[in-house]
mmCIF file of C-alpha atoms and ligand atoms in Angstrom:
data_model
loop_
_atom_site.group_PDB
_atom_site.id
_atom_site.type_symbol
_atom_site.label_atom_id
_atom_site.label_comp_id
_atom_site.label_asym_id
_atom_site.label_seq_id
_atom_site.Cartn_x
_atom_site.Cartn_y
_atom_site.Cartn_z
ATOM 1 C CA MET J 100 90.269 -28.791 92.486
ATOM 2 C CA THR J 101 93.272 -29.225 90.246
ATOM 3 C CA ARG J 102 93.935 -32.121 87.926
ATOM 4 C CA GLU J 103 96.884 -33.058 90.103
ATOM 5 C CA SER J 104 94.903 -33.221 93.341
ATOM 6 C CA LEU J 105 92.148 -35.204 91.630
ATOM 7 C CA ASN J 106 94.712 -37.608 90.221
ATOM 8 C CA ASN J 107 96.290 -38.055 93.645
ATOM 9 C CA SER J 108 92.919 -38.902 95.175
ATOM 10 C CA PHE J 109 92.176 -41.251 92.290
ATOM 11 C CA LYS J 110 95.538 -43.006 92.779
ATOM 12 C CA GLN J 111 94.863 -43.468 96.467
ATOM 13 C CA GLN J 112 91.642 -45.296 95.687
ATOM 14 C CA PHE J 113 92.575 -47.284 92.631
ATOM 15 C CA ASP J 114 96.367 -47.424 92.648
ATOM 16 C CA LEU J 115 96.686 -46.161 89.093
ATOM 17 C CA GLU J 116 96.523 -42.918 87.081
ATOM 18 C CA ALA J 117 93.242 -41.443 85.884
ATOM 19 C CA GLN J 118 92.864 -40.804 82.154
ATOM 20 C CA VAL J 119 90.152 -38.125 81.967
ATOM 21 C CA PHE J 120 89.320 -35.290 84.387
ATOM 22 C CA ALA J 121 86.077 -33.336 84.041
ATOM 23 C CA LYS J 122 83.891 -30.946 86.000
ATOM 24 C CA SER J 123 80.326 -29.628 85.751
ATOM 25 C CA PRO J 124 78.762 -26.794 87.726
ATOM 26 C CA GLY J 125 75.694 -26.373 89.874
ATOM 27 C CA ARG J 126 73.265 -23.657 88.817
ATOM 28 C CA ILE J 127 71.180 -20.774 89.996
ATOM 29 C CA ASN J 128 67.935 -19.810 88.297
ATOM 30 C CA ILE J 129 67.155 -16.110 88.087
ATOM 31 C CA ILE J 130 63.485 -16.606 87.281
ATOM 32 C CA GLY J 131 61.150 -19.153 85.619
ATOM 33 C CA GLU J 132 60.351 -21.976 88.052
ATOM 34 C CA HIS J 133 58.425 -25.144 87.165
ATOM 35 C CA THR J 134 58.072 -23.831 83.624
ATOM 36 C CA ASP J 135 60.628 -26.203 82.073
ATOM 37 C CA TYR J 136 58.434 -29.321 82.140
ATOM 38 C CA ASN J 137 55.627 -27.199 80.696
ATOM 39 C CA ASN J 138 57.574 -26.297 77.536
ATOM 40 C CA GLY J 139 58.099 -22.805 78.930
ATOM 41 C CA PHE J 140 61.095 -20.529 79.499
ATOM 42 C CA VAL J 141 63.814 -20.578 82.157
ATOM 43 C CA LEU J 142 66.754 -18.283 82.966
ATOM 44 C CA PRO J 143 69.435 -20.307 84.781
ATOM 45 C CA ALA J 144 73.170 -19.684 85.034
ATOM 46 C CA ALA J 145 76.074 -21.966 85.881
ATOM 47 C CA ILE J 146 77.880 -21.149 89.130
ATOM 48 C CA ASP J 147 81.477 -21.502 90.263
ATOM 49 C CA LYS J 148 80.789 -24.610 92.331
ATOM 50 C CA TYR J 149 81.410 -27.932 90.669
ATOM 51 C CA ILE J 150 81.240 -31.701 90.736
ATOM 52 C CA TYR J 151 84.603 -33.180 89.728
ATOM 53 C CA VAL J 152 85.203 -36.557 88.157
ATOM 54 C CA ALA J 153 88.418 -38.509 87.482
ATOM 55 C CA ILE J 154 88.056 -41.669 85.479
ATOM 56 C CA ALA J 155 90.008 -44.496 83.844
ATOM 57 C CA GLU J 156 89.010 -47.437 81.708
ATOM 58 C CA ARG J 157 89.024 -51.012 83.071
ATOM 59 C CA ALA J 158 89.642 -54.220 81.187
ATOM 60 C CA ASP J 159 86.317 -55.715 82.343
ATOM 61 C CA GLN J 160 82.675 -54.532 82.521
ATOM 62 C CA GLU J 161 82.834 -53.489 86.178
ATOM 63 C CA LEU J 162 82.236 -50.003 87.544
ATOM 64 C CA HIS J 163 84.327 -49.186 90.614
ATOM 65 C CA LEU J 164 83.086 -45.924 92.086
ATOM 66 C CA PHE J 165 84.238 -43.786 94.988
ATOM 67 C CA SER J 166 82.416 -40.718 96.329
ATOM 68 C CA SER J 167 84.550 -38.501 98.538
ATOM 69 C CA ASP J 168 81.478 -36.605 99.800
ATOM 70 C CA TYR J 169 79.963 -39.786 101.190
ATOM 71 C CA ASN J 170 83.322 -41.476 101.767
ATOM 72 C CA GLU J 171 81.752 -44.501 100.153
ATOM 73 C CA TYR J 172 83.037 -47.119 97.736
ATOM 74 C CA TYR J 173 80.572 -48.934 95.488
ATOM 75 C CA THR J 174 81.098 -51.606 92.875
ATOM 76 C CA THR J 175 78.642 -52.698 90.222
ATOM 77 C CA THR J 176 78.585 -53.818 86.602
ATOM 78 C CA LEU J 177 77.535 -52.038 83.456
ATOM 79 C CA SER J 178 74.679 -54.500 82.960
ATOM 80 C CA ASN J 179 73.310 -54.321 86.532
ATOM 81 C CA THR J 180 69.533 -53.847 86.544
ATOM 82 C CA ASP J 181 68.821 -54.229 90.250
ATOM 83 C CA THR J 182 69.485 -50.885 91.914
ATOM 84 C CA THR J 183 67.549 -51.493 95.135
ATOM 85 C CA ALA J 184 70.746 -51.479 97.220
ATOM 86 C CA THR J 185 72.580 -48.866 95.136
ATOM 87 C CA PRO J 186 73.315 -45.569 96.917
ATOM 88 C CA GLU J 187 71.660 -42.641 95.187
ATOM 89 C CA TRP J 188 74.898 -40.971 94.050
ATOM 90 C CA ALA J 189 75.916 -44.229 92.345
ATOM 91 C CA LYS J 190 72.514 -44.575 90.654
ATOM 92 C CA TYR J 191 73.261 -41.406 88.720
ATOM 93 C CA ILE J 192 76.574 -42.832 87.517
ATOM 94 C CA LEU J 193 75.079 -46.185 86.599
ATOM 95 C CA GLY J 194 72.136 -44.468 84.871
ATOM 96 C CA VAL J 195 74.275 -42.161 82.759
ATOM 97 C CA SER J 196 76.616 -45.038 81.782
ATOM 98 C CA GLN J 197 73.806 -47.378 80.801
ATOM 99 C CA ILE J 198 71.884 -44.766 78.826
ATOM 100 C CA ILE J 199 75.023 -43.666 76.957
ATOM 101 C CA ASN J 200 75.782 -47.306 76.281
ATOM 102 C CA GLN J 201 72.286 -47.921 74.886
ATOM 103 C CA LYS J 202 72.837 -45.018 72.509
ATOM 104 C CA THR J 203 76.441 -45.669 71.466
ATOM 105 C CA ASN J 204 77.461 -49.147 72.608
ATOM 106 C CA ASN J 205 80.849 -47.615 73.447
ATOM 107 C CA ILE J 206 80.963 -47.854 77.234
ATOM 108 C CA LYS J 207 83.191 -50.370 79.002
ATOM 109 C CA GLY J 208 84.060 -50.861 82.656
ATOM 110 C CA PHE J 209 85.718 -47.967 84.502
ATOM 111 C CA ASN J 210 87.060 -46.693 87.797
ATOM 112 C CA LEU J 211 85.621 -43.341 88.834
ATOM 113 C CA TYR J 212 86.480 -40.901 91.624
ATOM 114 C CA LEU J 213 83.935 -38.241 92.530
ATOM 115 C CA ALA J 214 84.310 -35.041 94.536
ATOM 116 C CA GLY J 215 82.644 -31.651 94.624
ATOM 117 C CA ASP J 216 81.801 -28.402 96.295
ATOM 118 C CA VAL J 217 78.198 -27.917 95.166
ATOM 119 C CA PRO J 218 76.249 -27.898 98.458
ATOM 120 C CA LEU J 219 74.056 -31.012 98.534
ATOM 121 C CA GLY J 220 70.277 -30.693 98.877
ATOM 122 C CA ALA J 221 70.398 -26.892 98.697
ATOM 123 C CA GLY J 222 68.551 -26.526 95.393
ATOM 124 C CA LEU J 223 71.731 -25.828 93.441
ATOM 125 C CA SER J 224 71.356 -28.965 91.315
ATOM 126 C CA SER J 225 74.225 -30.991 92.634
ATOM 127 C CA SER J 226 72.593 -34.052 91.030
ATOM 128 C CA ALA J 227 72.433 -32.455 87.597
ATOM 129 C CA ALA J 228 76.068 -31.426 88.037
ATOM 130 C CA LEU J 229 76.885 -35.047 88.904
ATOM 131 C CA SER J 230 75.176 -36.583 85.877
ATOM 132 C CA SER J 231 76.633 -33.886 83.605
ATOM 133 C CA ALA J 232 80.185 -34.381 84.878
ATOM 134 C CA VAL J 233 79.938 -38.160 84.539
ATOM 135 C CA GLY J 234 78.397 -37.924 81.059
ATOM 136 C CA TYR J 235 81.013 -35.439 79.933
ATOM 137 C CA ALA J 236 83.871 -37.599 81.205
ATOM 138 C CA LEU J 237 82.482 -40.842 79.719
ATOM 139 C CA ASN J 238 81.834 -39.151 76.372
ATOM 140 C CA GLU J 239 85.497 -38.157 76.285
ATOM 141 C CA LEU J 240 86.990 -41.381 77.646
ATOM 142 C CA PHE J 241 85.059 -43.688 75.311
ATOM 143 C CA SER J 242 84.824 -41.287 72.318
ATOM 144 C CA CYS J 243 81.022 -41.488 72.200
ATOM 145 C CA GLY J 244 80.535 -38.423 69.970
ATOM 146 C CA LEU J 245 77.591 -37.043 71.949
ATOM 147 C CA THR J 246 76.766 -33.329 71.852
ATOM 148 C CA ARG J 247 76.297 -31.191 74.950
ATOM 149 C CA ILE J 248 72.549 -31.174 74.386
ATOM 150 C CA ASP J 249 72.596 -34.995 74.154
ATOM 151 C CA LEU J 250 74.356 -35.064 77.528
ATOM 152 C CA ALA J 251 71.799 -32.729 79.108
ATOM 153 C CA LYS J 252 68.979 -34.973 77.856
ATOM 154 C CA ILE J 253 70.759 -38.080 79.168
ATOM 155 C CA GLY J 254 71.064 -36.444 82.599
ATOM 156 C CA GLN J 255 67.336 -35.686 82.575
ATOM 157 C CA GLN J 256 66.485 -39.235 81.465
ATOM 158 C CA THR J 257 68.622 -40.588 84.313
ATOM 159 C CA GLU J 258 66.701 -38.487 86.827
ATOM 160 C CA HIS J 259 63.396 -39.784 85.422
ATOM 161 C CA GLU J 260 64.315 -43.462 85.142
ATOM 162 C CA TYR J 261 66.774 -44.075 87.979
ATOM 163 C CA ILE J 262 65.559 -41.595 90.632
ATOM 164 C CA GLY J 263 61.878 -41.214 89.748
ATOM 165 C CA LEU J 264 61.807 -37.412 89.592
ATOM 166 C CA LYS J 265 60.036 -36.256 86.439
ATOM 167 C CA CYS J 266 62.140 -33.109 86.221
ATOM 168 C CA GLY J 267 62.399 -30.719 83.304
ATOM 169 C CA ILE J 268 65.669 -30.064 81.516
ATOM 170 C CA MET J 269 66.706 -26.759 83.096
ATOM 171 C CA ASP J 270 69.282 -28.038 85.573
ATOM 172 C CA GLN J 271 71.133 -30.386 83.238
ATOM 173 C CA PHE J 272 71.056 -27.834 80.432
ATOM 174 C CA ALA J 273 72.543 -25.110 82.629
ATOM 175 C CA SER J 274 75.218 -27.435 83.962
ATOM 176 C CA VAL J 275 76.353 -28.643 80.541
ATOM 177 C CA LEU J 276 75.886 -25.430 78.533
ATOM 178 C CA GLY J 277 76.543 -22.670 81.097
ATOM 179 C CA LYS J 278 78.757 -19.774 80.052
ATOM 180 C CA GLN J 279 80.894 -17.535 82.257
ATOM 181 C CA ASP J 280 79.124 -14.273 83.204
ATOM 182 C CA HIS J 281 75.967 -15.180 81.287
ATOM 183 C CA ALA J 282 72.553 -16.574 82.046
ATOM 184 C CA ILE J 283 70.843 -18.858 79.540
ATOM 185 C CA GLN J 284 67.435 -17.844 78.290
ATOM 186 C CA LEU J 285 66.196 -21.283 77.332
ATOM 187 C CA ASP J 286 63.008 -22.100 75.504
ATOM 188 C CA CYS J 287 62.209 -25.592 76.772
ATOM 189 C CA GLN J 288 59.802 -26.171 73.881
ATOM 190 C CA ASP J 289 62.510 -26.539 71.236
ATOM 191 C CA LEU J 290 65.677 -26.086 73.333
ATOM 192 C CA SER J 291 66.611 -22.910 71.473
ATOM 193 C CA TYR J 292 68.574 -20.596 73.726
ATOM 194 C CA GLN J 293 70.490 -17.383 73.955
ATOM 195 C CA TYR J 294 73.129 -16.236 76.392
ATOM 196 C CA ILE J 295 72.187 -13.086 78.295
ATOM 197 C CA PRO J 296 75.166 -11.140 79.687
ATOM 198 C CA ILE J 297 74.923 -10.613 83.427
ATOM 199 C CA ASP J 298 76.685 -7.543 84.682
ATOM 200 C CA TRP J 299 76.325 -7.267 88.418
ATOM 201 C CA SER J 300 78.736 -4.340 88.741
ATOM 202 C CA GLU J 301 76.402 -2.612 91.175
ATOM 203 C CA ASN J 302 74.814 -5.708 92.689
ATOM 204 C CA GLU J 303 75.645 -9.165 93.896
ATOM 205 C CA VAL J 304 73.817 -12.440 94.225
ATOM 206 C CA LEU J 305 73.598 -14.049 97.632
ATOM 207 C CA LEU J 306 71.997 -17.398 98.311
ATOM 208 C CA LEU J 307 70.566 -18.143 101.723
ATOM 209 C CA ASN J 308 70.278 -21.830 102.418
ATOM 210 C CA THR J 309 67.314 -22.496 104.712
ATOM 211 C CA ASN J 310 68.919 -25.852 105.578
ATOM 212 C CA VAL J 311 65.525 -27.416 105.051
ATOM 213 C CA LYS J 312 66.317 -30.471 102.966
ATOM 214 C CA HIS J 313 63.802 -31.055 100.261
ATOM 215 C CA ASN J 314 62.983 -34.425 98.841
ATOM 216 C CA LEU J 315 61.517 -33.488 95.512
ATOM 217 C CA ALA J 316 61.279 -37.036 94.211
ATOM 218 C CA SER J 317 58.996 -38.507 96.800
ATOM 219 C CA THR J 318 56.652 -35.583 97.125
ATOM 220 C CA ALA J 319 54.783 -32.813 95.468
ATOM 221 C CA TYR J 320 57.035 -32.181 92.465
ATOM 222 C CA ASN J 321 55.509 -34.970 90.391
ATOM 223 C CA ASP J 322 52.029 -33.980 91.652
ATOM 224 C CA ARG J 323 52.517 -30.470 90.281
ATOM 225 C CA ARG J 324 53.538 -31.900 86.965
ATOM 226 C CA ASN J 325 50.417 -34.064 86.930
ATOM 227 C CA SER J 326 48.169 -31.058 87.691
ATOM 228 C CA CYS J 327 49.620 -29.213 84.721
ATOM 229 C CA GLU J 328 49.111 -32.250 82.474
ATOM 230 C CA GLN J 329 45.544 -32.579 83.690
ATOM 231 C CA GLY J 330 44.859 -28.943 82.772
ATOM 232 C CA VAL J 331 46.378 -29.456 79.307
ATOM 233 C CA ASN J 332 44.277 -32.565 78.720
ATOM 234 C CA TRP J 333 41.062 -30.745 79.569
ATOM 235 C CA VAL J 334 41.886 -27.852 77.242
ATOM 236 C CA LYS J 335 42.934 -30.302 74.515
ATOM 237 C CA GLU J 336 39.459 -31.876 74.473
ATOM 238 C CA LYS J 337 38.109 -28.637 73.021
ATOM 239 C CA TYR J 338 41.287 -27.291 71.363
ATOM 240 C CA PRO J 339 43.079 -30.327 69.910
ATOM 241 C CA HIS J 340 46.114 -28.347 68.648
ATOM 242 C CA VAL J 341 47.186 -27.767 72.277
ATOM 243 C CA LYS J 342 50.234 -29.870 73.258
ATOM 244 C CA SER J 343 51.395 -28.176 76.441
ATOM 245 C CA LEU J 344 50.640 -25.168 78.648
ATOM 246 C CA ARG J 345 52.791 -23.172 76.249
ATOM 247 C CA ASP J 346 49.937 -23.329 73.713
ATOM 248 C CA VAL J 347 47.222 -22.445 76.246
ATOM 249 C CA THR J 348 45.837 -18.941 76.920
ATOM 250 C CA ILE J 349 44.462 -17.567 80.160
ATOM 251 C CA SER J 350 41.039 -17.228 78.552
ATOM 252 C CA GLN J 351 41.097 -20.944 77.668
ATOM 253 C CA LEU J 352 41.934 -21.735 81.284
ATOM 254 C CA ASP J 353 39.087 -19.458 82.396
ATOM 255 C CA GLU J 354 36.709 -21.087 79.960
ATOM 256 C CA ILE J 355 37.557 -24.743 80.562
ATOM 257 C CA VAL J 356 39.727 -25.513 83.578
ATOM 258 C CA LYS J 357 38.352 -23.044 86.123
ATOM 259 C CA GLU J 358 34.968 -24.715 86.389
ATOM 260 C CA LYS J 359 36.377 -28.238 86.463
ATOM 261 C CA ASP J 360 38.857 -27.785 89.298
ATOM 262 C CA THR J 361 40.035 -24.615 91.022
ATOM 263 C CA ASP J 362 43.333 -26.043 92.184
ATOM 264 C CA THR J 363 44.323 -27.279 88.719
ATOM 265 C CA TYR J 364 43.291 -23.901 87.346
ATOM 266 C CA THR J 365 45.493 -22.030 89.840
ATOM 267 C CA LYS J 366 48.497 -24.230 89.083
ATOM 268 C CA CYS J 367 48.138 -23.863 85.314
ATOM 269 C CA ARG J 368 47.554 -20.148 85.511
ATOM 270 C CA PHE J 369 50.701 -19.762 87.585
ATOM 271 C CA ILE J 370 52.754 -21.318 84.771
ATOM 272 C CA LEU J 371 51.391 -18.908 82.159
ATOM 273 C CA GLU J 372 52.097 -15.946 84.437
ATOM 274 C CA GLU J 373 55.577 -17.187 85.336
ATOM 275 C CA ASN J 374 56.457 -17.375 81.624
ATOM 276 C CA GLN J 375 55.353 -13.776 81.271
ATOM 277 C CA ARG J 376 57.390 -12.717 84.317
ATOM 278 C CA LEU J 377 60.428 -14.310 82.714
ATOM 279 C CA GLN J 378 59.939 -12.349 79.491
ATOM 280 C CA ASP J 379 59.603 -9.163 81.527
ATOM 281 C CA ALA J 380 62.710 -10.054 83.534
ATOM 282 C CA CYS J 381 64.777 -10.515 80.349
ATOM 283 C CA GLU J 382 63.571 -7.123 79.171
ATOM 284 C CA ALA J 383 64.546 -5.595 82.528
ATOM 285 C CA LEU J 384 68.000 -7.209 82.310
ATOM 286 C CA LYS J 385 68.513 -5.832 78.802
ATOM 287 C CA ASN J 386 67.553 -2.364 80.071
ATOM 288 C CA ARG J 387 69.758 -2.839 83.165
ATOM 289 C CA ASP J 388 66.681 -2.136 85.233
ATOM 290 C CA ILE J 389 67.594 -4.206 88.287
ATOM 291 C CA LYS J 390 64.895 -2.587 90.387
ATOM 292 C CA GLN J 391 62.256 -3.924 88.006
ATOM 293 C CA LEU J 392 63.975 -7.319 87.927
ATOM 294 C CA GLY J 393 63.902 -7.399 91.726
ATOM 295 C CA GLU J 394 60.187 -6.660 91.825
ATOM 296 C CA LEU J 395 59.553 -9.521 89.427
ATOM 297 C CA LEU J 396 61.508 -11.850 91.727
ATOM 298 C CA PHE J 397 59.378 -10.893 94.731
ATOM 299 C CA ALA J 398 56.200 -11.343 92.688
ATOM 300 C CA ALA J 399 57.423 -14.744 91.470
ATOM 301 C CA HIS J 400 58.115 -15.831 95.034
ATOM 302 C CA TRP J 401 54.668 -15.088 96.379
ATOM 303 C CA ALA J 402 53.060 -16.756 93.385
ATOM 304 C CA LEU J 403 55.235 -19.859 93.941
ATOM 305 C CA SER J 404 54.250 -19.801 97.584
ATOM 306 C CA LYS J 405 50.531 -18.996 97.473
ATOM 307 C CA GLU J 406 49.476 -20.299 94.066
ATOM 308 C CA TYR J 407 51.844 -23.061 93.035
ATOM 309 C CA GLU J 408 52.364 -23.991 96.700
ATOM 310 C CA VAL J 409 55.961 -25.145 96.541
ATOM 311 C CA SER J 410 57.443 -22.921 99.259
ATOM 312 C CA CYS J 411 57.811 -23.511 103.001
ATOM 313 C CA PRO J 412 57.692 -21.235 106.087
ATOM 314 C CA GLU J 413 61.483 -20.843 106.171
ATOM 315 C CA LEU J 414 61.662 -19.648 102.543
ATOM 316 C CA ASP J 415 58.706 -17.294 103.045
ATOM 317 C CA TYR J 416 60.318 -15.875 106.162
ATOM 318 C CA LEU J 417 63.578 -15.070 104.353
ATOM 319 C CA VAL J 418 61.797 -13.449 101.423
ATOM 320 C CA SER J 419 59.675 -11.306 103.766
ATOM 321 C CA LYS J 420 62.846 -10.156 105.501
ATOM 322 C CA ALA J 421 64.382 -9.360 102.120
ATOM 323 C CA GLU J 422 61.341 -7.293 101.150
ATOM 324 C CA HIS J 423 61.809 -5.187 104.268
ATOM 325 C CA SER J 424 65.552 -4.751 103.879
ATOM 326 C CA GLU J 425 66.986 -1.647 102.278
ATOM 327 C CA TYR J 426 69.873 -3.753 100.913
ATOM 328 C CA VAL J 427 67.853 -6.216 98.857
ATOM 329 C CA LEU J 428 66.408 -5.458 95.410
ATOM 330 C CA GLY J 429 64.689 -8.772 94.886
ATOM 331 C CA ALA J 430 64.472 -12.270 96.356
ATOM 332 C CA ARG J 431 62.618 -15.511 95.896
ATOM 333 C CA MET J 432 62.804 -19.209 96.530
ATOM 334 C CA MET J 433 64.878 -20.982 93.910
ATOM 335 C CA GLY J 434 64.520 -24.361 92.231
ATOM 336 C CA GLY J 435 61.895 -27.014 92.892
ATOM 337 C CA GLY J 436 61.013 -25.646 96.336
ATOM 338 C CA PHE J 437 59.976 -27.092 99.727
ATOM 339 C CA GLY J 438 63.370 -26.069 101.099
ATOM 340 C CA GLY J 439 66.763 -25.204 99.682
ATOM 341 C CA CYS J 440 67.832 -21.626 99.044
ATOM 342 C CA THR J 441 66.502 -18.183 98.389
ATOM 343 C CA ILE J 442 68.230 -16.137 95.718
ATOM 344 C CA ASN J 443 68.745 -12.504 96.674
ATOM 345 C CA ILE J 444 69.880 -9.640 94.490
ATOM 346 C CA ILE J 445 71.670 -7.279 96.825
ATOM 347 C CA LYS J 446 73.327 -3.906 96.545
ATOM 348 C CA LYS J 447 77.044 -4.459 96.015
ATOM 349 C CA GLY J 448 78.932 -4.952 99.267
ATOM 350 C CA MET J 449 75.792 -5.274 101.412
ATOM 351 C CA SER J 450 75.496 -9.064 101.651
ATOM 352 C CA ASP J 451 77.100 -9.258 105.083
ATOM 353 C CA ALA J 452 74.831 -6.498 106.381
ATOM 354 C CA PHE J 453 71.764 -8.383 105.154
ATOM 355 C CA VAL J 454 72.979 -11.666 106.644
ATOM 356 C CA ALA J 455 73.488 -9.854 109.958
ATOM 357 C CA GLU J 456 69.901 -8.570 109.721
ATOM 358 C CA VAL J 457 68.347 -11.989 109.275
ATOM 359 C CA SER J 458 70.511 -14.722 110.746
ATOM 360 C CA ASN J 459 69.722 -14.300 114.437
ATOM 361 C CA SER J 460 66.003 -13.934 113.999
ATOM 362 C CA TYR J 461 65.971 -16.937 111.647
ATOM 363 C CA LEU J 462 67.703 -19.038 114.280
ATOM 364 C CA GLN J 463 65.257 -17.890 116.937
ATOM 365 C CA GLU J 464 62.232 -18.478 114.745
ATOM 366 C CA PHE J 465 63.140 -21.948 113.484
ATOM 367 C CA GLY J 466 65.706 -23.317 115.927
ATOM 368 C CA PHE J 467 68.410 -23.929 113.320
ATOM 369 C CA ALA J 468 70.791 -21.668 111.461
ATOM 370 C CA LEU J 469 70.694 -20.506 107.873
ATOM 371 C CA THR J 470 73.829 -20.687 105.726
ATOM 372 C CA PRO J 471 74.830 -17.851 103.400
ATOM 373 C CA ILE J 472 76.349 -19.075 100.131
ATOM 374 C CA HIS J 473 78.340 -16.591 98.064
ATOM 375 C CA ILE J 474 78.550 -17.507 94.414
ATOM 376 C CA ASN J 475 79.944 -16.200 91.170
ATOM 377 C CA LEU J 476 78.818 -17.322 87.775
ATOM 378 C CA GLY J 477 80.804 -20.188 86.237
ATOM 379 C CA GLU J 478 81.384 -22.262 83.106
ATOM 380 C CA GLY J 479 79.457 -25.283 81.829
ATOM 381 C CA SER J 480 80.980 -28.793 81.709
ATOM 382 C CA SER J 481 84.644 -28.904 80.775
ATOM 383 C CA LEU J 482 87.733 -31.059 80.883
ATOM 384 C CA ILE J 483 90.352 -30.199 83.490
ATOM 385 C CA ASN J 484 93.726 -29.968 81.770
HETATM 386 C C1 GLA O 592 63.996 -28.808 89.847
HETATM 387 C C2 GLA O 592 63.923 -29.574 88.526
HETATM 388 C C3 GLA O 592 63.916 -28.615 87.329
HETATM 389 C C4 GLA O 592 62.864 -27.532 87.485
HETATM 390 C C5 GLA O 592 62.942 -26.900 88.877
HETATM 391 C C6 GLA O 592 61.802 -25.937 89.128
HETATM 392 O O1 GLA O 592 65.224 -28.138 89.951
HETATM 393 O O2 GLA O 592 65.013 -30.452 88.396
HETATM 394 O O3 GLA O 592 63.734 -29.326 86.127
HETATM 395 O O4 GLA O 592 61.588 -28.029 87.218
HETATM 396 O O5 GLA O 592 62.933 -27.870 89.908
HETATM 397 O O6 GLA O 592 61.879 -24.866 88.252
#
């Protein structure tokens, strides 16, 4: 979307010109799932699909918001604390505004127009893109002086406090700090990171949306987080220096957690192994060994499915098909799980052939179609000039 088209849409809604235009991307994650809230490593990358925001200051404390995706207009005030009737997309905007205001006291009323092309509910972090775009635009409009990392943390805090999903920081971090043609190897323990160049000259990434909508907030996501915390607490009783699963070894899990509860043990062990897979994947990327990377993706998938138990039959089906296809080097479910997309690393030019291999049988098996999503890597949050 151009600045001009955004401004035209803004004018239609509010009858005046917007002052700031910003966008933030959705993300993929190459490997490292459910590790972020365990102080582990992740390897996400920003994609070329964005949430766009146009915004202008008001003279009062009101927030006038329009979402083009939902074709919905919503009005509230900066001090509103009752969000029971607030649509979810507007909760993100209210949350980001209030949290920035608590930190800076700079926010005033505003009119905001929202649009985007990040598929919703597909595991591409459209919500993180939304909070990042809004934070980025408000930071600019009201000269709040926040850093990109501040904005990522504010997006995460919004998700925790306004939506109730105790997510890690991967999605917001990737959306705000993404870099064209790079993945981010992020250490969620101290937020140190490095950009890893991604050269897919012989391969391409294809996402297959199962079209199973996941509702992470209300379900097992927070349970998984609790299992990991339970494991840490047990280990901590004997080894008090332990703060998170990052400090725990497999032998400590064997010694302490295994006998207390097998399920907690399996979940915690998965996290330690997923961190190791990520390290191996970074090594494979550095060596341009895409075959090895692909094998790590398949291994990660089956561990997410059988051990961490965050997959679903549709995701498993697509990954099995990928394993049997000569075109696919690696595939796995991506993001929180229970639906959304698989990420597939495919031989260059073979995406359509793979889609042809799977789409009919998927439809027959599940009674609804899958949707291929072609992506390129993109840039983190930016102003649109
Ligand atoms: C969701 C959360 C992230 C992360 C992933 C799983 O996308 O928002 O913080 O935990 O699930 O890796």
